[in-house]
Structure formats: structure tokens, C-alpha cells
């Protein structure tokens, strides 16, 4: 029926914009291309009062694109991720929270550097909402991140994949996720 273009979207930008709308000082560390979509995304973040100081625009690279197909209550998301030079850049001021979500398969070093930062800043809380490549890497590779997470957010199917537990009862999924180390677990359905 129609096509809408929405700039600066994905789990982390959505969370940053939502926090800014709630009056929280939010910043975003992310990667964009040096194309028109990247420029428009930075402008959207600015209009949304999100600090984009840590957003990196990579030269001669397109911005990643999400295509959301909706029909009534159903949706399918197609993602075209671009390859970026993922390097952790510590914020100038220690944040209260860091939210880690969907990121490319080429970002393992960033995860290691983030864990070092969190070790050096134990008061910083971590919210973790794994994405496609996190699931592909597996629980063992991400064990330190699961242990360090204050909040872990997954949908029910993802919780089954991570824990190896059945769909029901949900209490089994929650217990399995808590066993990985996070203080709080959110399982959506």
C-alpha cells in the first residue's frame, strides 16, 4: 500500500531515541556509510536529541539498510548489513548504562574491548539484547558478556536457542537465562 523511509533505525538507535524521548541523556556509538542515508540518519539523531559524537561514518561505504515488510500484525525484517571497521571508542564521560545489541559478524574485537572497558568501569551497567551474529557465535563465546549483563532481553524463540530448553514452561527459559549470569531477564513472546 505504501513505502515509508525511516532514518537511523535498528535496536540501538531505537533505544537511544526512546531514552531521549524519556528525557534521558542518550548517546549512540554506531557505524554509518558516507552516503545520503548516513547523513540523513545523523540529522535524525540530532533532531531526536541523541548525542552522535561516537557515530562513525565510514568512507566509501554504504549505510546498512533494514527493509520491514508488514502485513496486518505480521512483519518480516530483511537486513542488508555493510562491513565497517568496528572499533570500540570509550565515551568521554562514564555512562550509567551501555546497551549492546545487533552488530555485524566482523565486530568480535569491539566486544573484547567493550568487556575490558566494563572491567575497568565496574559501576557501568550493561543491557544486552543479542542479535543474529551473537546467536551464531554461541553461548560459550559470549559467556563473559552474558555474565556481565545486568539486563538480558530476548524473545521466547531466542531464549530457547540460547538455553536449549523447551518452549514451555517459560519459567524454565528464564531460569536457564539467569544461570548464564544476568541480574534481570526479559523474555518477550
XYZ file of C-alpha atoms in Angstrom:
189
model
C 0.000 0.000 0.000
C 2.869 2.372 0.729
C 6.566 2.643 1.491
C 7.972 4.753 4.320
C 11.596 5.675 4.828
C 12.650 5.917 8.458
C 16.189 7.033 9.229
C 18.510 5.894 11.974
C 16.742 2.692 12.977
C 17.718 -0.643 14.437
C 17.829 -1.863 18.020
C 20.483 0.562 19.321
C 19.289 3.742 17.548
C 15.694 2.902 18.512
C 16.753 2.514 22.157
C 18.731 5.782 22.096
C 15.821 7.716 20.601
C 13.370 6.154 23.077
C 15.612 7.115 26.013
C 15.967 10.660 24.698
C 12.172 10.921 24.432
C 12.004 9.937 28.109
C 14.370 12.788 28.982
C 17.488 10.652 29.456
C 20.787 11.973 28.061
C 21.405 9.353 25.389
C 24.329 8.863 23.076
C 24.943 6.314 20.367
C 28.056 4.505 19.198
C 27.285 3.180 15.764
C 28.597 2.970 12.208
C 27.159 4.515 9.063
C 28.222 4.895 5.486
C 29.248 8.217 3.988
C 26.165 8.163 1.753
C 22.992 10.261 1.803
C 21.287 7.729 4.099
C 24.103 8.104 6.638
C 23.853 11.890 6.530
C 20.066 11.755 6.942
C 20.443 9.329 9.864
C 22.794 11.717 11.681
C 20.339 14.563 11.105
C 17.516 12.410 12.517
C 19.573 11.588 15.620
C 20.237 15.291 16.137
C 16.519 16.117 15.831
C 15.851 13.319 18.350
C 18.348 14.835 20.832
C 20.716 11.850 20.715
C 24.427 12.615 21.033
C 26.069 11.131 17.940
C 29.667 12.052 18.801
C 30.635 8.344 18.749
C 28.892 7.590 15.432
C 31.484 6.800 12.782
C 30.820 7.449 9.082
C 32.995 5.125 7.055
C 34.351 6.497 3.769
C 33.281 4.800 0.520
C 30.792 2.604 2.345
C 27.011 2.451 2.132
C 24.840 2.573 5.236
C 23.228 -0.660 6.395
C 19.573 -0.938 5.450
C 16.583 -2.618 7.074
C 13.533 -3.485 4.994
C 10.451 -4.130 7.115
C 7.585 -5.831 5.306
C 4.311 -5.582 7.196
C 1.009 -7.274 6.667
C -1.574 -6.739 9.425
C 0.089 -7.867 12.688
C 2.850 -9.824 10.949
C 6.228 -8.456 9.912
C 9.394 -9.692 8.273
C 12.660 -7.778 8.539
C 15.264 -8.090 5.810
C 18.669 -6.666 6.711
C 21.477 -5.583 4.404
C 24.467 -5.137 6.714
C 27.553 -3.399 5.416
C 31.101 -4.143 6.589
C 32.516 -1.486 8.889
C 35.743 -1.057 10.810
C 34.274 -1.825 14.222
C 36.472 -0.360 16.943
C 35.334 0.412 20.465
C 35.672 4.066 21.361
C 35.300 4.790 25.035
C 32.918 7.630 25.844
C 34.460 10.808 27.277
C 32.264 10.518 30.368
C 31.457 7.260 32.105
C 27.863 6.331 31.273
C 25.400 4.782 33.697
C 24.417 2.168 31.095
C 25.666 0.642 27.864
C 23.189 -1.125 25.596
C 24.668 -3.759 23.286
C 22.533 -5.154 20.504
C 22.633 -6.360 16.890
C 26.014 -5.835 15.314
C 27.951 -7.405 12.454
C 29.915 -10.637 12.448
C 33.055 -8.509 11.987
C 32.749 -6.938 15.447
C 34.330 -9.503 17.792
C 37.275 -7.242 18.713
C 34.806 -4.498 19.658
C 33.147 -6.940 22.083
C 36.503 -7.782 23.662
C 37.392 -4.099 24.012
C 33.958 -3.358 25.475
C 34.492 -6.067 28.102
C 37.856 -4.511 29.010
C 36.145 -1.128 29.367
C 33.443 -2.654 31.577
C 36.089 -4.384 33.720
C 37.785 -1.018 34.217
C 34.425 0.682 34.946
C 32.519 -1.773 37.176
C 29.750 0.706 38.009
C 28.639 0.871 34.337
C 25.627 -1.369 33.793
C 25.187 -3.453 30.638
C 21.912 -4.149 28.864
C 22.336 -6.908 26.273
C 19.862 -7.729 23.523
C 21.661 -10.227 21.276
C 21.345 -10.099 17.520
C 21.781 -12.545 14.669
C 25.558 -12.877 14.870
C 25.522 -13.162 18.649
C 23.384 -16.276 18.282
C 25.697 -17.612 15.574
C 28.717 -17.115 17.867
C 27.036 -19.133 20.599
C 26.778 -19.002 24.368
C 30.326 -20.189 25.049
C 31.967 -17.385 23.054
C 29.673 -14.802 24.674
C 29.859 -16.218 28.218
C 31.608 -13.146 29.677
C 29.032 -10.811 28.129
C 26.121 -12.864 29.499
C 27.777 -12.886 32.953
C 28.407 -9.129 32.828
C 24.891 -8.238 31.648
C 22.664 -6.534 34.176
C 19.680 -6.958 31.860
C 19.283 -9.551 29.108
C 16.422 -9.184 26.615
C 15.382 -11.988 24.249
C 12.235 -13.257 22.627
C 10.991 -16.712 23.538
C 12.445 -18.447 20.473
C 15.836 -16.824 21.072
C 15.713 -17.893 24.724
C 15.082 -21.471 23.571
C 18.071 -21.265 21.229
C 20.382 -19.855 23.915
C 19.335 -22.201 26.739
C 18.432 -25.331 24.771
C 15.257 -25.535 26.866
C 11.736 -26.191 25.536
C 9.113 -23.539 24.742
C 7.190 -24.226 27.950
C 7.263 -23.572 30.763
C 8.607 -20.045 30.397
C 9.997 -20.278 33.939
C 12.473 -22.867 32.619
C 13.682 -20.455 29.965
C 14.041 -17.659 32.499
C 15.941 -19.902 34.929
C 18.219 -21.044 32.107
C 18.978 -17.453 31.145
C 19.609 -16.422 34.766
C 22.092 -19.300 35.021
C 24.209 -17.519 32.388
C 24.690 -14.631 34.831
C 22.440 -11.658 34.051
C 20.752 -9.987 37.008
C 17.485 -9.376 35.167
C 15.995 -11.337 32.285
C 13.247 -10.172 29.939
C 11.650 -12.748 27.648
C 9.135 -11.398 25.155
C 6.582 -13.553 23.389
